[in-house]
Coordinates of C-alpha atoms in Angstrom, one line a residue:
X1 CA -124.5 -150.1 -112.1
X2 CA -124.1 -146.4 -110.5
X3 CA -123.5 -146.6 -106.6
X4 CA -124.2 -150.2 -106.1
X5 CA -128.0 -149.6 -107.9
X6 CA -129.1 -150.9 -111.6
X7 CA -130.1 -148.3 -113.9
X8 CA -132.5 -148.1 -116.9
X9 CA -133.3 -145.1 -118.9
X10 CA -137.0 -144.9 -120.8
X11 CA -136.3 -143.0 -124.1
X12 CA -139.9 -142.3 -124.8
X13 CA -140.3 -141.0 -129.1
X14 CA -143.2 -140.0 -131.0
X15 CA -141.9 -138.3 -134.5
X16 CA -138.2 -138.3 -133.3
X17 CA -136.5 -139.8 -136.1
X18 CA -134.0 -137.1 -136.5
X19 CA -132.8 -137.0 -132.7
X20 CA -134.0 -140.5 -131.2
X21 CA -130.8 -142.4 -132.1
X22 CA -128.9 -139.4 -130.6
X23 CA -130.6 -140.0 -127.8
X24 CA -129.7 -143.8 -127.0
X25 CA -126.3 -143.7 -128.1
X26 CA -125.2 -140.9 -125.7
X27 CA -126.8 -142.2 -122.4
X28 CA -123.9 -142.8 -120.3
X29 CA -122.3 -146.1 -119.6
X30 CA -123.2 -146.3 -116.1
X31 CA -126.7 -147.2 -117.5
X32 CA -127.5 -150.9 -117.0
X33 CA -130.1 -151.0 -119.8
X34 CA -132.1 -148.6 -121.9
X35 CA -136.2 -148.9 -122.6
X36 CA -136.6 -146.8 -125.8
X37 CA -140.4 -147.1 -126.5
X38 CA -142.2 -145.6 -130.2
X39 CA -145.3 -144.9 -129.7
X40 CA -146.5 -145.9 -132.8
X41 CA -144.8 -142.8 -134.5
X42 CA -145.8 -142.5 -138.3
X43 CA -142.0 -141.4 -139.5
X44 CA -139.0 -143.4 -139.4
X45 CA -138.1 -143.1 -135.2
X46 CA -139.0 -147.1 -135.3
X47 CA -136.4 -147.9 -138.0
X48 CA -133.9 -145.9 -136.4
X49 CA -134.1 -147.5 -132.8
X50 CA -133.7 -151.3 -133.7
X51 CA -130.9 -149.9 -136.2
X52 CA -129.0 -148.0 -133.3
X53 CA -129.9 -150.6 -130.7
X54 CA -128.9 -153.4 -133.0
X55 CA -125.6 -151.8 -133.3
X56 CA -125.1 -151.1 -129.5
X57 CA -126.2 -154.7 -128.6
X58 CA -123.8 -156.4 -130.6
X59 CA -120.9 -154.7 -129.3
X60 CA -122.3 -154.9 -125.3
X61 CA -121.4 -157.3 -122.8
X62 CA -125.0 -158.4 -121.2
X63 CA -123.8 -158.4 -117.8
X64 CA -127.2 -157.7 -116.1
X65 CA -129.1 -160.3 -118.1
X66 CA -127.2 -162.6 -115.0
X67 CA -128.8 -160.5 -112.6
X68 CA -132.1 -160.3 -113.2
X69 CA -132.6 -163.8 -115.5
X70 CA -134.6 -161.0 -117.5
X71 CA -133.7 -159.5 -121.3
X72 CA -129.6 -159.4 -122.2
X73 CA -129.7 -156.6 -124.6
X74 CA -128.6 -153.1 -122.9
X75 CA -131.1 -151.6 -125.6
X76 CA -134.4 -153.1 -125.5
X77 CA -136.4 -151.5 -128.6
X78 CA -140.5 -151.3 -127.2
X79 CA -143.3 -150.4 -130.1
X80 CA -146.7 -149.7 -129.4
X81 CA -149.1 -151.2 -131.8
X82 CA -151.3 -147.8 -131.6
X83 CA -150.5 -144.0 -131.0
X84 CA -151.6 -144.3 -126.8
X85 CA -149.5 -141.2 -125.7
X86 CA -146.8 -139.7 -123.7
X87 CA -147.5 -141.0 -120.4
X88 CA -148.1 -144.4 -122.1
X89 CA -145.0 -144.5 -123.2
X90 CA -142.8 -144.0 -119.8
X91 CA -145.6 -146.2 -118.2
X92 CA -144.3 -149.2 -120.3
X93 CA -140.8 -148.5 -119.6
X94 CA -141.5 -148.5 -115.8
X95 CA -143.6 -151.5 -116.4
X96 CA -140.6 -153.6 -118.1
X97 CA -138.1 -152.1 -115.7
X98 CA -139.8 -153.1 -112.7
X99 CA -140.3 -156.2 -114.3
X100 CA -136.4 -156.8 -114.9
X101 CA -135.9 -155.9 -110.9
X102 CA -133.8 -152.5 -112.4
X103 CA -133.6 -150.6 -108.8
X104 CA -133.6 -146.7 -110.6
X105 CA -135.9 -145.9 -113.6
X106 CA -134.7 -142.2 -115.3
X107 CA -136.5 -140.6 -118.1
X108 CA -135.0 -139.2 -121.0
X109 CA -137.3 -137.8 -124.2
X110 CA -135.9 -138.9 -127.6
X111 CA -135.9 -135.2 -128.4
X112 CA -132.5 -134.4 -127.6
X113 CA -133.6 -132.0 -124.9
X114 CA -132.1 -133.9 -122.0
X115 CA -128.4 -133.4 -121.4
X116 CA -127.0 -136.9 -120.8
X117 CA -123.9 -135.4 -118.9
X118 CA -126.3 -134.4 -116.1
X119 CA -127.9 -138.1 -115.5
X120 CA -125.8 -138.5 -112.9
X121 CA -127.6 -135.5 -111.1
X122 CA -131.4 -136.7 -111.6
X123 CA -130.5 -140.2 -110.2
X124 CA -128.6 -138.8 -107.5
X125 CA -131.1 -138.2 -105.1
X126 CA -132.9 -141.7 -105.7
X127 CA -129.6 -143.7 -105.9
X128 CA -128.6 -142.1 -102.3
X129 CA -132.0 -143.3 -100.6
X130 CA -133.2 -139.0 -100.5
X131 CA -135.4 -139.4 -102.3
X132 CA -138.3 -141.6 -103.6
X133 CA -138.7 -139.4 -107.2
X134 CA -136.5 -136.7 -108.9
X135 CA -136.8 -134.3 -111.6
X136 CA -135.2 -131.5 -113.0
X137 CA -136.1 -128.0 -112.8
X138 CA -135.2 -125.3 -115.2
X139 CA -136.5 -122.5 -113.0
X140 CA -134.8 -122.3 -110.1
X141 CA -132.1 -119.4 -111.1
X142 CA -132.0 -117.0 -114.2
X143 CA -129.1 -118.8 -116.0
X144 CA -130.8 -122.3 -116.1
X145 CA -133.6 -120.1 -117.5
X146 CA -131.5 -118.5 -120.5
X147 CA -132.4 -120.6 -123.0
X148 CA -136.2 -120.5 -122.5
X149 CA -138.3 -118.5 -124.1
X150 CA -140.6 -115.6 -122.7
X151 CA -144.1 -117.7 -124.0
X152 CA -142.9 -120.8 -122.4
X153 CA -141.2 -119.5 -119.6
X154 CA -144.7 -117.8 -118.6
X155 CA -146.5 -120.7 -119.4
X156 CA -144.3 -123.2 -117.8
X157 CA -144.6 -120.9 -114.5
X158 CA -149.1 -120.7 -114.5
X159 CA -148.6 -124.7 -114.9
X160 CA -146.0 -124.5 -112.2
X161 CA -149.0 -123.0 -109.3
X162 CA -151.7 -124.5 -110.6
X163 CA -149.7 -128.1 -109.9
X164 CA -148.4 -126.6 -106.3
X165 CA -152.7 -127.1 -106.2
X166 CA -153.1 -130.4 -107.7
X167 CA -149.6 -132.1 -106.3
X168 CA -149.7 -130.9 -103.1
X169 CA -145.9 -130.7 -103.6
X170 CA -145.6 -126.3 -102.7
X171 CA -142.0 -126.5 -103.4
X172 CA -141.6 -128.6 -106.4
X173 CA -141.7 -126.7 -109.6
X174 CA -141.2 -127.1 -113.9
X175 CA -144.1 -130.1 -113.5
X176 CA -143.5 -130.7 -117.1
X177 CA -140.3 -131.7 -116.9
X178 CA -139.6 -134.8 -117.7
X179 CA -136.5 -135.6 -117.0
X180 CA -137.0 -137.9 -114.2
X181 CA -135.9 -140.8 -111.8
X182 CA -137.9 -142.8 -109.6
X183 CA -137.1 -145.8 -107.4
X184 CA -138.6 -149.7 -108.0
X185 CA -140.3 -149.5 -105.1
X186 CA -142.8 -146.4 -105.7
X187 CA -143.3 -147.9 -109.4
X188 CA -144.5 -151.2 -107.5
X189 CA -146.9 -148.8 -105.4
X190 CA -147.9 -146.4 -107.7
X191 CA -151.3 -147.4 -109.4
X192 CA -150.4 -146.7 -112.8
X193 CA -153.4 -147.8 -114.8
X194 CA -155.3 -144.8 -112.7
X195 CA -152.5 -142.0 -114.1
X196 CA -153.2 -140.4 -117.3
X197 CA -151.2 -141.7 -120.7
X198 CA -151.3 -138.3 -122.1
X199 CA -149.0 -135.6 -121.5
X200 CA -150.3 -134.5 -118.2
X201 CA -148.9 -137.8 -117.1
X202 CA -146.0 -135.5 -115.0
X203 CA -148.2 -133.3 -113.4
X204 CA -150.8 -136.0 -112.5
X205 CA -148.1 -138.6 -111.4
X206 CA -146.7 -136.0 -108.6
X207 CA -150.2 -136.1 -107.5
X208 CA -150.1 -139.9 -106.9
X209 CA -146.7 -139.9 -105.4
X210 CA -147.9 -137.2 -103.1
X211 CA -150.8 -139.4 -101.6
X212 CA -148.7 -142.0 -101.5
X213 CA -146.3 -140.3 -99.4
X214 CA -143.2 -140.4 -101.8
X215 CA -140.5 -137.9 -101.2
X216 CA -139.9 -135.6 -104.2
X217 CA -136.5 -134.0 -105.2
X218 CA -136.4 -131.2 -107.8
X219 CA -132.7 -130.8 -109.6
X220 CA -131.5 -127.8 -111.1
X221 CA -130.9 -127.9 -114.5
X222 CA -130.8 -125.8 -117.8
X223 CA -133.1 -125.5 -120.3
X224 CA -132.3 -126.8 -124.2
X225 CA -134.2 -126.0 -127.0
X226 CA -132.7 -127.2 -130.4
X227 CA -134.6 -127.7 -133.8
X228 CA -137.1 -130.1 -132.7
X229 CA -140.7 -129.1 -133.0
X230 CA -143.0 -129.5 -130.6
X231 CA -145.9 -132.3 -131.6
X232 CA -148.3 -130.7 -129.0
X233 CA -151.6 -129.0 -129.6
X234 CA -151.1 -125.9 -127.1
X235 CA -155.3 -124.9 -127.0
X236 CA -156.3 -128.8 -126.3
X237 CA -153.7 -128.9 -124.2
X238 CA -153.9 -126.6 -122.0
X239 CA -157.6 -127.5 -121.7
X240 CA -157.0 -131.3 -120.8
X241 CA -154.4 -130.3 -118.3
X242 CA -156.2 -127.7 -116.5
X243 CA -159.0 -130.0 -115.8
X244 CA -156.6 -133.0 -115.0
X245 CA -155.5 -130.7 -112.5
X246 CA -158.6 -129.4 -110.8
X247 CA -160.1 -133.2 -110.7
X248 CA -156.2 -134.5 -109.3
X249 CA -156.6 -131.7 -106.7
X250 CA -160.0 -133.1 -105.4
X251 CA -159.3 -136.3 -105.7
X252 CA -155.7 -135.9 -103.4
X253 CA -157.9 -133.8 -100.8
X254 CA -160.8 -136.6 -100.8
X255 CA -157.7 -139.1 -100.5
X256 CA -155.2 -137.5 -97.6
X257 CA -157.8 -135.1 -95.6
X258 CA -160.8 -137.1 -95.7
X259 CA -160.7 -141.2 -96.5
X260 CA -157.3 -141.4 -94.6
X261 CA -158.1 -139.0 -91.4
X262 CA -159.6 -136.1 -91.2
X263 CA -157.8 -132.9 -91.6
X264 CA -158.9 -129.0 -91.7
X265 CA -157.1 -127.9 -94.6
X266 CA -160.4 -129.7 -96.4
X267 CA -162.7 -127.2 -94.8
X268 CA -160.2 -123.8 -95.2
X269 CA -160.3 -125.2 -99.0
X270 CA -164.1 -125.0 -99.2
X271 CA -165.3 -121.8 -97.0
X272 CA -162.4 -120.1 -99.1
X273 CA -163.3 -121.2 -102.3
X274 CA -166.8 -120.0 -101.0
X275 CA -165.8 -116.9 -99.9
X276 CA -164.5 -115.9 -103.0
X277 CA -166.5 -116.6 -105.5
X278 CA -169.5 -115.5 -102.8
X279 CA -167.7 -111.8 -102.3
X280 CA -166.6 -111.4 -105.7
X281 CA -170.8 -112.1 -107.4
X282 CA -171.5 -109.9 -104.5
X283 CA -169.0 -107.1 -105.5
X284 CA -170.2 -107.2 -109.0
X285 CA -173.7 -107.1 -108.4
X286 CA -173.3 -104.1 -105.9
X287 CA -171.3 -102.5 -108.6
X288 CA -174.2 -102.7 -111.2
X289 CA -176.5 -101.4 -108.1
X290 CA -174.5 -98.1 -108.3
X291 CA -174.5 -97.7 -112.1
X292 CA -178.0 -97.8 -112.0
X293 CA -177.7 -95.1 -108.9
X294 CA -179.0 -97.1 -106.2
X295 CA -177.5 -97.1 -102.8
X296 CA -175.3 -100.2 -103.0
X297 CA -172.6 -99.9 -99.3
X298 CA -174.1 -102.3 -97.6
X299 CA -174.1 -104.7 -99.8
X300 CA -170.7 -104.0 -101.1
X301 CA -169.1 -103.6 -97.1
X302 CA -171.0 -107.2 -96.7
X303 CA -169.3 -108.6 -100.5
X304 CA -165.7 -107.7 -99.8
X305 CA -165.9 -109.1 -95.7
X306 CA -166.9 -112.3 -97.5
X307 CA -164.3 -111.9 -100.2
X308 CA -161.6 -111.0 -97.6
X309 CA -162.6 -113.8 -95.2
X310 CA -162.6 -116.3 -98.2
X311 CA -158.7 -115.1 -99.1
X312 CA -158.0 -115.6 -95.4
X313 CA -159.4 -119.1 -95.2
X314 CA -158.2 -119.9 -98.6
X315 CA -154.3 -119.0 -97.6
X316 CA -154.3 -120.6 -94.4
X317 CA -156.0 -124.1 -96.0
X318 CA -152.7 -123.5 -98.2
X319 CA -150.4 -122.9 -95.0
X320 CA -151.7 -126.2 -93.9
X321 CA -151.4 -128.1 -97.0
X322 CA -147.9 -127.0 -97.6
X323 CA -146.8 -128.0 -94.0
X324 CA -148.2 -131.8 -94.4
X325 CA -146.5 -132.0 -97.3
X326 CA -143.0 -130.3 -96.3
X327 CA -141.0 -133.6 -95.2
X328 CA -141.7 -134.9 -98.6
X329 CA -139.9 -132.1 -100.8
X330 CA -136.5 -131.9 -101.4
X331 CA -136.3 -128.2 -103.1
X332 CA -133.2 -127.3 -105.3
X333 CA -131.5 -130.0 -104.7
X334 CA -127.7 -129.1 -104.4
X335 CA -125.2 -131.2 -106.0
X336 CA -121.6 -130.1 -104.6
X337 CA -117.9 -130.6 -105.6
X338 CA -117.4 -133.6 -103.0
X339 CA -120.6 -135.6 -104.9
X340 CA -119.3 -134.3 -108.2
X341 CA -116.2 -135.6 -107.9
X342 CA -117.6 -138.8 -106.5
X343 CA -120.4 -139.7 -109.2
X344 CA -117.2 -138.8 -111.7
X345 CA -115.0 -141.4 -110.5
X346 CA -117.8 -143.8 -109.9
X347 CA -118.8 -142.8 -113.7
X348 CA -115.3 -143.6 -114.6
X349 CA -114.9 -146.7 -112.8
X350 CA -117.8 -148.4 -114.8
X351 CA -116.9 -147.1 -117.9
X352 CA -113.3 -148.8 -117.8
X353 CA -115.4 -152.3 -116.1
X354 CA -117.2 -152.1 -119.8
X355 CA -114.3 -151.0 -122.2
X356 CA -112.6 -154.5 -120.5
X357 CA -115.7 -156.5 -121.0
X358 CA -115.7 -155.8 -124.8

């Protein structure tokens, strides 16, 4: 228990064997229970969860298998029978959490990536009723972004505004951060089976919580890169996501400004979307007028009025959807000395409750 709320982690692996039992064995002891889920991966991470959760079962007390008349063990070993993906993964720990009545769900790759010391942190926000969703964020200030590279950095940062589109969420950033928290009740709203499996599963859940009117807290945090290799395919990747993102942005505008009350922000979206790509053909075909020496200053004084009009309309459909969407973001969420030295003591508390159990 942490703050009078049950607490799972999901350790999601896929090729982890080397860090994966790292992982588990250093999620703090506030933690009620721990979902670590294989999905289906083709080394040894299976073999090395049910050895480390073996171990840390048999020398737990299972005081929340009293509470929720659900599973005793505090680490309950999950294998998929086929390779299904990332966002598969945390699904099923959100499915078996919700099922056990846990009231926080966090999210913690078995990559070794995810500072357990900072837990605390990301389920802050939920724990204190603030939020409905938390994440970190590695961006917010130069020193969290030390440890990041220039190629990620830049790539984290395009994914970062093209999901300000999508989410809906203007002052959320890092969407591929997944270390996360969310609260049973938007996992018992959220339609899961219609968010992807793959790895665009955190930029396309934000877009779900979003039309679902979740709050969203981002967390500062640093960024940690050890020895692990990546197991993603950057090209297909990036492909898959982008148009995740485009159809998640048309379907949250079809949702919130359309089915569910009209709104303008729709209409701003289209004539500036039209504006643009209407000025910028226009631009290019008066360019190759003047090439070829023909007069072209009408037609080019006519392109860039469209182009400028479509910029206009485009920011101020932006304008709007940032202001329906500003009591649901909870930007760099600041954790000071008084909650520091709260979480601590609470940390501490729970931690002497469980040395006296064993």
């Amino acid at each position: 228990m942490y703050k009078g709320n049950s607490i799972a982690v999901v350790v999601t692996a896929y090729e982890e064997a080397s860090f994966v039992g790292r992982v588990i064995e250093t999620v703090p002891e506030f933690v009620d229970r721990i979902y670590a889920v294989d999905d289906a991966s083709p080394d040894d991470s299976w073999e090395v969860i049910t050895r480390v959760a073996d171990r840390i079962n048999e020398s737990t007390e299972p005081d929340m298998a009293i509470a929720d008349g659900g599973d005793a063990r505090r680490v309950v070993p999950i294998r998929h029978d086929e390779n299904r993906g990332y966002g598969a993964a945390v699904k099923t720990g959100y499915r078996r959490a919700g099922a056990d009545g846990i009231d926080v769900v966090a999210v913690m790759n078995g990559d070794g990536q995810m500072d357990p010391e900072i837990l605390d942190r990301i389920v802050d926000p939920v724990v204190s009723g603030e939020a409905d969703y938390a994440k970190g964020n590695r961006l917010l200030s130069p020193e969290d972004r030390e440890g990041m590279s220039t190629f990620r950095f830049v790539g984290n940062a395009m994914l970062t505004g093209l999901s300000k589109f999508a989410s809906g969420y203007w002052t959320i950033g890092d969407p591929q951060n997944g270390y996360t928290a969310i609260s049973r009740e938007a996992i018992e709203e959220l339609d899961l089976e219609a968010i992807t499996d793959q790895y665009g599963f955190l930029n396309h859940v934000l877009t779900h919580l979003n039309v679902a009117g979740f709050r969203v807290a981002d967390v500062a945090m640093s960024a940690v890169y050890g020895e692990e290799e990546s197991s993603i395919r950057y090209v297909p990747f990036v492909r898959f996501v982008s148009l995740l993102l485009l159809r998640s942005f048309l379907w949250r505008l079809k949702r919130r400004y359309v089915v569910e009350g009209f709104h303008p922000a729709v209409v701003f979206y289209g004539a500036g979307t039209a504006g643009i790509a209407s000025g910028s053909t226009g631009l290019a075909g008066s360019l190759r007028r003047r090439v070829h020496g023909e007069d072209a200053f009408a037609g080019t004084a006519a392109s860039f009025a469209t182009l400028l009009l479509g910029v206009v309309s485009l920011g101020a459909a932006i304008w709007m959807d940032a202001e329906e969407s500003a009591d649901l973001e909870i930007t760099r969420y600041e954790y000071d000395d008084t909650e520091a030295t709260t979480a601590a003591a609470e940390i501490e508390r729970q931690s002497e409750q469980r040395h006296s159990l064993d």
